[in-house]
Short mmCIF file of N, CA and C in Angstrom, two decimals:
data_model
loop_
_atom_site.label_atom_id
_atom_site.label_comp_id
_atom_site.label_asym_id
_atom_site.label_seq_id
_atom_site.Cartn_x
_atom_site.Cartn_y
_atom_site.Cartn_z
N UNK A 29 0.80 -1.22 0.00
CA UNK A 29 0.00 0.00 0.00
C UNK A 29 0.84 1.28 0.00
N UNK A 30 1.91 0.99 0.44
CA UNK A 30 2.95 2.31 0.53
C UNK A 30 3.95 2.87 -0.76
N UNK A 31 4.12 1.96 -1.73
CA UNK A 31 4.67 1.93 -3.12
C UNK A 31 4.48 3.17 -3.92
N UNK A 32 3.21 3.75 -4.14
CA UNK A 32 2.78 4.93 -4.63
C UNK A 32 4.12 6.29 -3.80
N UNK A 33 3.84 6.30 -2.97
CA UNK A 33 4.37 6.99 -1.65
C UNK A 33 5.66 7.27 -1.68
N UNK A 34 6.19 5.80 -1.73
CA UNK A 34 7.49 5.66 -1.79
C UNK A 34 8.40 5.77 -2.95
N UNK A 35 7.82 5.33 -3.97
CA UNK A 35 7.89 6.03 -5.28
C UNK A 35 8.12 7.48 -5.83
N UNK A 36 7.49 8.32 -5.18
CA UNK A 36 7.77 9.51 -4.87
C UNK A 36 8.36 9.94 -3.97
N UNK A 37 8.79 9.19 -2.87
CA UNK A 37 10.22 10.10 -1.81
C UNK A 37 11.12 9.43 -3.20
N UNK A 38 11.56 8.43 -3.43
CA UNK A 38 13.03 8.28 -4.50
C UNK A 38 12.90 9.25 -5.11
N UNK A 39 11.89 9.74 -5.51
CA UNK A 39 11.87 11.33 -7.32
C UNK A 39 12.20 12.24 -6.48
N UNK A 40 11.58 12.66 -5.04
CA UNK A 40 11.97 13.74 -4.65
C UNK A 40 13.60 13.67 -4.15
N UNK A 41 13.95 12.25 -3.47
CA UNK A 41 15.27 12.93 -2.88
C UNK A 41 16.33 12.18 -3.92
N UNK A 42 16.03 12.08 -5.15
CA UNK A 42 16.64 12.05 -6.60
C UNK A 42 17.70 10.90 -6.16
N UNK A 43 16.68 9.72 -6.20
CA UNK A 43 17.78 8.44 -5.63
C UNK A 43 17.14 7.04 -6.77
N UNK A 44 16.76 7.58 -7.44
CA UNK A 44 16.34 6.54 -8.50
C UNK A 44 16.98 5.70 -8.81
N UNK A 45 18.27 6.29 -9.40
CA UNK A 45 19.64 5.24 -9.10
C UNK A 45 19.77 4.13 -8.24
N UNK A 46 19.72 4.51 -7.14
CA UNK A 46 19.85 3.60 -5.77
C UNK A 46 18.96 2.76 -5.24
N UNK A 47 17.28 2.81 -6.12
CA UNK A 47 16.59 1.97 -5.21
C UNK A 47 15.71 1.41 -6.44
N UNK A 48 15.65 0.11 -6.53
CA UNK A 48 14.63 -0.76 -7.29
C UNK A 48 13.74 -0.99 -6.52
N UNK A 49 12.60 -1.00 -6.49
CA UNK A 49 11.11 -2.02 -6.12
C UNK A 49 11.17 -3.01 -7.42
N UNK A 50 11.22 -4.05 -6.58
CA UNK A 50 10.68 -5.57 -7.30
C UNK A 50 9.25 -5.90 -6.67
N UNK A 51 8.45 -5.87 -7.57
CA UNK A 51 7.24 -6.60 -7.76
C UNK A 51 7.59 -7.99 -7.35
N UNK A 52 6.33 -8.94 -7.04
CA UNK A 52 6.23 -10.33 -6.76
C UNK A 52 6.96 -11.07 -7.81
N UNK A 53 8.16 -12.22 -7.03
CA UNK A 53 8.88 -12.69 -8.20
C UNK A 53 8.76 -14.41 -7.73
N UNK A 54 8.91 -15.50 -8.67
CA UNK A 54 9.23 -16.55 -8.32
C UNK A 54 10.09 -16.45 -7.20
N UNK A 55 10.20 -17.99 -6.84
CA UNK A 55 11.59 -18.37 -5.77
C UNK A 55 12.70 -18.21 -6.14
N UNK A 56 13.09 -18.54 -7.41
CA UNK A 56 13.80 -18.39 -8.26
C UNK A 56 14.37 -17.70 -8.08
N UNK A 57 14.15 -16.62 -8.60
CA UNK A 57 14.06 -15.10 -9.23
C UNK A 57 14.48 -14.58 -7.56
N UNK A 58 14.16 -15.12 -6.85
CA UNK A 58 14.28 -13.80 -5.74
C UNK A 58 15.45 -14.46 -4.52
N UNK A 59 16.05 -15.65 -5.11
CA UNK A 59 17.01 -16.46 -4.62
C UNK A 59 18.27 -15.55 -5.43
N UNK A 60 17.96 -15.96 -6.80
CA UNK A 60 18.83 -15.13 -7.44
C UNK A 60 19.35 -13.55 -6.88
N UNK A 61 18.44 -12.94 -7.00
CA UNK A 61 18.50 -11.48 -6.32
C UNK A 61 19.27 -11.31 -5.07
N UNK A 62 18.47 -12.49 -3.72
CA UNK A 62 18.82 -12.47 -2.61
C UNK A 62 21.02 -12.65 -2.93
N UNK A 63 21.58 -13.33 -3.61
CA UNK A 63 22.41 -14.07 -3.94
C UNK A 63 23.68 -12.48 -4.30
N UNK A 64 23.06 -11.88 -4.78
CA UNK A 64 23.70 -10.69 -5.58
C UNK A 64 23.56 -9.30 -4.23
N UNK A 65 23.18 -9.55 -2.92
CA UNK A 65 23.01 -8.17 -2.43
C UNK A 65 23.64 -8.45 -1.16
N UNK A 66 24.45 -7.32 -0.50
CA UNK A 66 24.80 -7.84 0.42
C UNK A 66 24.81 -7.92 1.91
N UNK A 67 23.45 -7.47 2.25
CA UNK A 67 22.53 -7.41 3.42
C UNK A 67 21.41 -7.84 3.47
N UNK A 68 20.42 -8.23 3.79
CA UNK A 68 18.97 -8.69 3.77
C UNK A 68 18.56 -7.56 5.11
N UNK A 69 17.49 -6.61 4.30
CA UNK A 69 16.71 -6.06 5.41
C UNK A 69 15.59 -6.12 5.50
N UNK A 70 15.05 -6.24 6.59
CA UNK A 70 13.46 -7.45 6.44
C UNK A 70 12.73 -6.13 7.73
N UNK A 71 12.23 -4.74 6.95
CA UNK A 71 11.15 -4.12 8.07
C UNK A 71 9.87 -4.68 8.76
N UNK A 72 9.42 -5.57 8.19
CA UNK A 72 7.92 -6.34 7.91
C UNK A 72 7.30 -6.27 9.56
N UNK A 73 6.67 -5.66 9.80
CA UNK A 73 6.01 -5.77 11.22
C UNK A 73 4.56 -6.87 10.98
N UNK A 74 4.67 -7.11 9.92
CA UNK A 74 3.38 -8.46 9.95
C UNK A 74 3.49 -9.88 9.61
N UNK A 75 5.40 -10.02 9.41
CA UNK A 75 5.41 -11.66 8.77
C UNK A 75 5.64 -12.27 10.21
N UNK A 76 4.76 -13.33 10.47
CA UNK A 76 4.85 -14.20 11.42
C UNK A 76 5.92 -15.04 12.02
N UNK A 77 6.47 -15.88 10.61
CA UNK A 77 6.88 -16.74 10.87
C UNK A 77 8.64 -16.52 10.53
N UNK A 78 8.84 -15.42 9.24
CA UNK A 78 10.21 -15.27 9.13
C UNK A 78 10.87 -16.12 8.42
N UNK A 79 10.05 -16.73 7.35
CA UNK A 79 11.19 -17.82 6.64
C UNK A 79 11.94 -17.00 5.59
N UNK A 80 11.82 -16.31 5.12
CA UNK A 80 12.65 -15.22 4.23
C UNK A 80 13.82 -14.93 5.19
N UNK A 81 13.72 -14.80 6.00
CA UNK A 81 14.75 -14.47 7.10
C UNK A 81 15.75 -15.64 7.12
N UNK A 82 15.00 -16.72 6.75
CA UNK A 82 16.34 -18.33 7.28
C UNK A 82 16.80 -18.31 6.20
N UNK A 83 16.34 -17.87 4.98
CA UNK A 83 16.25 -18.07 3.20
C UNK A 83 17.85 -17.15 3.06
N UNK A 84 17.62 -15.67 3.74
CA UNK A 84 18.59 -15.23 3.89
C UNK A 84 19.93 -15.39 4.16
N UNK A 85 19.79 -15.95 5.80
CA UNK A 85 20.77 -16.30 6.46
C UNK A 85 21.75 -17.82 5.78
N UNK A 86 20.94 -18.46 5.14
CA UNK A 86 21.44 -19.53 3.92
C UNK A 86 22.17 -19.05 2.93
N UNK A 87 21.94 -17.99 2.88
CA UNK A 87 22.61 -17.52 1.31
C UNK A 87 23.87 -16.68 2.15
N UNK A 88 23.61 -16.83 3.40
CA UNK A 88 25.51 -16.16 3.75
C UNK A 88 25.24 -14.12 3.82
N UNK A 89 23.93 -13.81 4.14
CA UNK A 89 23.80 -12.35 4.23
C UNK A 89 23.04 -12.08 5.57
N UNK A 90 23.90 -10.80 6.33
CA UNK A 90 23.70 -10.96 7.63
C UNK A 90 21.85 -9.85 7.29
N UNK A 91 21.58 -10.38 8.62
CA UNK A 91 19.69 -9.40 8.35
C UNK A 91 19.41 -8.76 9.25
N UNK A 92 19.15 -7.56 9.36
CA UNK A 92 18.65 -6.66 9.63
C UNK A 92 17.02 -6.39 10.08
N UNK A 93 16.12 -6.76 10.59
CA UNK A 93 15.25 -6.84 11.28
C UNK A 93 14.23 -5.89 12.10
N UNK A 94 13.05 -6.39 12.18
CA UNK A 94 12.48 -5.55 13.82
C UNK A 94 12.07 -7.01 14.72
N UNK A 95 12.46 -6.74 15.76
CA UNK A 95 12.66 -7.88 17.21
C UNK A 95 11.21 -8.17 17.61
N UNK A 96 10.85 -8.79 16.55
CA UNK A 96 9.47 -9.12 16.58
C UNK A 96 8.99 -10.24 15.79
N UNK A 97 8.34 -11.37 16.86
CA UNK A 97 8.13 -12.39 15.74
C UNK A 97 9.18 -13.56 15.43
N UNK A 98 8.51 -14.28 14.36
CA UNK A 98 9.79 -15.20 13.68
C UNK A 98 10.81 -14.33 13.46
N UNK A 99 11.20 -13.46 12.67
CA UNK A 99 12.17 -12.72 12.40
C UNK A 99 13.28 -12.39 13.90
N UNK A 100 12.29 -12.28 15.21
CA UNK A 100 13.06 -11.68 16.01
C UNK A 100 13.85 -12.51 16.86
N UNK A 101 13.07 -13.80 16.34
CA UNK A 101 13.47 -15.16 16.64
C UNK A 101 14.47 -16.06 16.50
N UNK A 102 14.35 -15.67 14.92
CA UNK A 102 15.59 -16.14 14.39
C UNK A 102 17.02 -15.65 14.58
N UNK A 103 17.26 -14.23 14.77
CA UNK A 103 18.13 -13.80 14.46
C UNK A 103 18.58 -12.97 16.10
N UNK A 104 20.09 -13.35 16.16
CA UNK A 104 20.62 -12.81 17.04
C UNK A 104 21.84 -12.18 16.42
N UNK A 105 22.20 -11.19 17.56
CA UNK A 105 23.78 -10.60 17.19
C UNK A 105 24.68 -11.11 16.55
N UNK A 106 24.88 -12.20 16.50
CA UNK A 106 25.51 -12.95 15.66
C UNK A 106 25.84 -12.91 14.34
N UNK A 107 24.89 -12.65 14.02
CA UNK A 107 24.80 -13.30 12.80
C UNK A 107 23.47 -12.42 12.18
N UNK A 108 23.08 -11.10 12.60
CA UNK A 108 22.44 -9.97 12.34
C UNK A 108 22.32 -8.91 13.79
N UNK A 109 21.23 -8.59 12.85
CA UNK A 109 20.87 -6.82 13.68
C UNK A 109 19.19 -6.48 13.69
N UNK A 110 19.15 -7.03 15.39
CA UNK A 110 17.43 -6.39 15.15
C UNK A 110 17.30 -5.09 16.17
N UNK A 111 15.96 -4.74 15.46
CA UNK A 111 15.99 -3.57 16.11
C UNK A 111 14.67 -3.45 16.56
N UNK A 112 14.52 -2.92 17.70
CA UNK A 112 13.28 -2.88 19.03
C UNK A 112 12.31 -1.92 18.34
N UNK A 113 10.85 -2.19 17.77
CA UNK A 113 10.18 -1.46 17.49
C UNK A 113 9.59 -0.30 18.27
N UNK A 114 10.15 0.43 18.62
CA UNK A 114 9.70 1.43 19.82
C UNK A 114 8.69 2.25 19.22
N UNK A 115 9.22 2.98 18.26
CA UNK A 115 8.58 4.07 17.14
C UNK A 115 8.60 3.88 16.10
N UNK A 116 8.08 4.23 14.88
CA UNK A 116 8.56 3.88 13.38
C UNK A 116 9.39 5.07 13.25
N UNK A 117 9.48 6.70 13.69
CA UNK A 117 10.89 7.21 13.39
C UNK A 117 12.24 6.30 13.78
N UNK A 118 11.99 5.81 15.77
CA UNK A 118 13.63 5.40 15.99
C UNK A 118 13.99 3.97 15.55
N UNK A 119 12.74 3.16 14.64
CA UNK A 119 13.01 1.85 13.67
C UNK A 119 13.48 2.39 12.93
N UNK A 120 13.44 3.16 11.90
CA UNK A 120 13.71 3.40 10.79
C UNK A 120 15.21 4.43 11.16
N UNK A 121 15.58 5.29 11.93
CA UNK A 121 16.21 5.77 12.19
C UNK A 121 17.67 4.37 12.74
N UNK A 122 17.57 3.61 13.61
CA UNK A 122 18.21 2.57 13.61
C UNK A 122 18.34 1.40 12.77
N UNK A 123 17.53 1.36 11.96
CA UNK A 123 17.74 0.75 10.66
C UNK A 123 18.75 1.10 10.24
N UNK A 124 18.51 2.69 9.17
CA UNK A 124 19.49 3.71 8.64
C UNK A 124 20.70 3.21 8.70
N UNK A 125 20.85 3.23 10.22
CA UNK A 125 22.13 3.03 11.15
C UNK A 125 23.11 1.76 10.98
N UNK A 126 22.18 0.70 11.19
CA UNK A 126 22.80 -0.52 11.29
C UNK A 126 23.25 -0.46 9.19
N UNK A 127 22.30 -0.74 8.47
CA UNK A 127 22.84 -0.27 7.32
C UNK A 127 23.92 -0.24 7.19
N UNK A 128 24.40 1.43 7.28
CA UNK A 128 25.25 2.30 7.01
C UNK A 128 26.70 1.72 7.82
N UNK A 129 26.18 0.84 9.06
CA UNK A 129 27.34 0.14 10.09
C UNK A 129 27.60 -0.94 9.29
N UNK A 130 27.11 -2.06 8.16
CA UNK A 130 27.65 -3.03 7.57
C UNK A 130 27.75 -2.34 6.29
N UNK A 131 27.61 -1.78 5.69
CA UNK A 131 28.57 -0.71 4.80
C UNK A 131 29.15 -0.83 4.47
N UNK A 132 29.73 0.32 5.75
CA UNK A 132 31.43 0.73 5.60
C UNK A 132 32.24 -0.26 6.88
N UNK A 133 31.53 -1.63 6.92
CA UNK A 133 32.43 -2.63 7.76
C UNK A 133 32.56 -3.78 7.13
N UNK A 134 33.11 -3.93 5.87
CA UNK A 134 32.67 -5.25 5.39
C UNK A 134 33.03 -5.97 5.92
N UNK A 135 34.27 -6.13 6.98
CA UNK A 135 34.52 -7.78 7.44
C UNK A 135 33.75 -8.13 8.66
N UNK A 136 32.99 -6.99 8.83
CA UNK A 136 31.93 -7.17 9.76
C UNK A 136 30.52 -7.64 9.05
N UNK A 137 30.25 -7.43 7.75
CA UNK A 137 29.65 -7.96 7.15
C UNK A 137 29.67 -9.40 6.80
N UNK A 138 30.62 -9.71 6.26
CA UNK A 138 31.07 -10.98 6.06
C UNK A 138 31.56 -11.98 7.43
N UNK A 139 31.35 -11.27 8.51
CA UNK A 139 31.42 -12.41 9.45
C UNK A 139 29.83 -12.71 9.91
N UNK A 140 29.06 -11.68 9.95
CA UNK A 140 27.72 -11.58 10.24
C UNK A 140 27.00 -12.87 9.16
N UNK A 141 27.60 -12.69 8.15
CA UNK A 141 27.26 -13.53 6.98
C UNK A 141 27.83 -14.69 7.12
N UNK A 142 28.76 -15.35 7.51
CA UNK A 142 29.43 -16.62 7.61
C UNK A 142 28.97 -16.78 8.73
N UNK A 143 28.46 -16.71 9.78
CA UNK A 143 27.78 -16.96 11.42
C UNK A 143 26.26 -17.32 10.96
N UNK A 144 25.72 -16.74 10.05
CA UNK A 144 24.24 -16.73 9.29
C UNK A 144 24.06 -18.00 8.85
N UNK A 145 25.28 -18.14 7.89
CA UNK A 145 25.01 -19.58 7.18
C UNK A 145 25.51 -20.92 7.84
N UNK A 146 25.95 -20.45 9.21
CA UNK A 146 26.20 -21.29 9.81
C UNK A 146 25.04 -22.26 10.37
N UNK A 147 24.37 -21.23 11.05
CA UNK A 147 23.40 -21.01 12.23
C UNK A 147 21.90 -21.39 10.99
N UNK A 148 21.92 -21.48 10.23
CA UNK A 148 21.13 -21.94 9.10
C UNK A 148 21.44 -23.08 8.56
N UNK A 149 22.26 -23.56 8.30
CA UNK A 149 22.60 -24.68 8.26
C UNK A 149 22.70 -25.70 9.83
N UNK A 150 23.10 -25.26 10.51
CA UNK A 150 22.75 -25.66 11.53
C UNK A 150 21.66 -26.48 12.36
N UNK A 151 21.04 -25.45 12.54
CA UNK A 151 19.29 -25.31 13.30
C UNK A 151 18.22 -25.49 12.03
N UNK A 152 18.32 -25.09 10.96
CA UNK A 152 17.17 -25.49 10.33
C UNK A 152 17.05 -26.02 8.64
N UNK A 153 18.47 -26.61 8.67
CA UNK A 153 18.29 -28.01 7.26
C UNK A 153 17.26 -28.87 8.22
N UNK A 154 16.65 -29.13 6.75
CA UNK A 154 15.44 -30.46 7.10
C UNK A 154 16.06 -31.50 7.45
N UNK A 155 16.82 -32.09 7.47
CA UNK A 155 16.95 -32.88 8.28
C UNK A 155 17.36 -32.77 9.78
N UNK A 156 17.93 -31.72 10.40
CA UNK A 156 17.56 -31.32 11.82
C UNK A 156 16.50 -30.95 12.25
N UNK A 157 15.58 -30.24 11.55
CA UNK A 157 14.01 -29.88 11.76
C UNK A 157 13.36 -31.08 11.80
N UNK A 158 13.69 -32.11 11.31
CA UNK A 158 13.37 -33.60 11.80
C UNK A 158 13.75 -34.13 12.46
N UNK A 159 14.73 -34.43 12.46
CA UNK A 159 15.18 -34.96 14.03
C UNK A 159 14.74 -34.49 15.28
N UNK A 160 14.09 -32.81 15.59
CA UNK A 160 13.77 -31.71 16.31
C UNK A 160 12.62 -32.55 16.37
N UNK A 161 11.58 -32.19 15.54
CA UNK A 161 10.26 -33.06 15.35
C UNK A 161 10.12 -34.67 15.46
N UNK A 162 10.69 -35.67 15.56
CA UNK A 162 10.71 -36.78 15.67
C UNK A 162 11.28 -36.86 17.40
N UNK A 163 12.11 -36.07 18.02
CA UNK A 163 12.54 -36.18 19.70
C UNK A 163 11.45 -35.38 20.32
N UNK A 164 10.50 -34.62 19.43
CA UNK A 164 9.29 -33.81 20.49
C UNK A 164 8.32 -35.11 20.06
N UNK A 165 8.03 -35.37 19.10
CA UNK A 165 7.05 -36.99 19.11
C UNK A 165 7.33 -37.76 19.97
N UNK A 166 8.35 -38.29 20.43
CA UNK A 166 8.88 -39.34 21.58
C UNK A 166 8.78 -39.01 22.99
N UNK A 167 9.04 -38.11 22.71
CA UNK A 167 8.55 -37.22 24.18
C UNK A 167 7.00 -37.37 24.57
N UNK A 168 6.51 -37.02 23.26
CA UNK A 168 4.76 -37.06 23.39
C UNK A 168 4.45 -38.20 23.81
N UNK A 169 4.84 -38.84 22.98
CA UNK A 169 3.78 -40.19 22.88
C UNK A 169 4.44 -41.16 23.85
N UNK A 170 6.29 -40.79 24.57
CA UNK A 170 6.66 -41.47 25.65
C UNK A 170 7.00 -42.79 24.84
N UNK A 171 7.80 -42.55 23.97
CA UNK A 171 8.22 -44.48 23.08
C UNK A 171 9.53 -43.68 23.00
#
């Protein structure tokens, strides 16, 4: 709903250059993308569950966040940067921030990013998400 809007802050503060909106793309298509950039920033105050967020952290790019939710769940210092929804100025204002802090830090980037794909590979290849799910069944059912 905000696209119109936002569309017009880029014309006004003459950053056309700097910012694409992508429309709805395959998995594909947005694996690819994810693959080529080198932060994942995920504002979304309504995705639940945050799998774009693990999608991320797989591809080796540290994420940027609000501490809310799957998203806030997933991701620790480690291996990103969330930020406490207090206000939408001091979100967006600490957004900005963290940004602008993996930037001009790339080996702070790239460790954020190698801790990501760790911690993704880790905790949630399917076959640990099964094993996870098959030791809470045993538990249940006591076999």
């Amino acid at each position: 709903p905000e696209l119109s809007r936002l569309k017009i802050l880029v014309q006004k503060l003459k950053i056309e250059d700097k910012i694409h909106f992508k429309n709805w793309m395959l998995r594909s298509e947005f694996l690819n993308e994810l693959t080529s950039c080198d932060v994942f920033l995920f504002p979304s105050q309504r995705d639940g569950g945050g799998q774009v967020v693990i999608e991320a952290m797989a591809a080796s790019k540290p994420v940027i966040c609000l501490d809310i939710a799957g998203p806030g769940f997933h991701i620790s210092n480690e291996w990103g940067i969330k930020i406490t929804p207090h206000s939408p100025e001091k979100a967006v204002k600490e957004m900005t921030e963290a940004l602008e802090r993996l930037y001009l830090d790339k080996e702070l980037r790239n460790q954020l990013g190698k801790k990501a794909r760790e911690r993704a590979e880790k905790e949630y290849h399917w076959d640990r998400l099964g094993e996870k799910l098959f030791k809470i069944y045993k538990e249940v059912l006591k076999i």
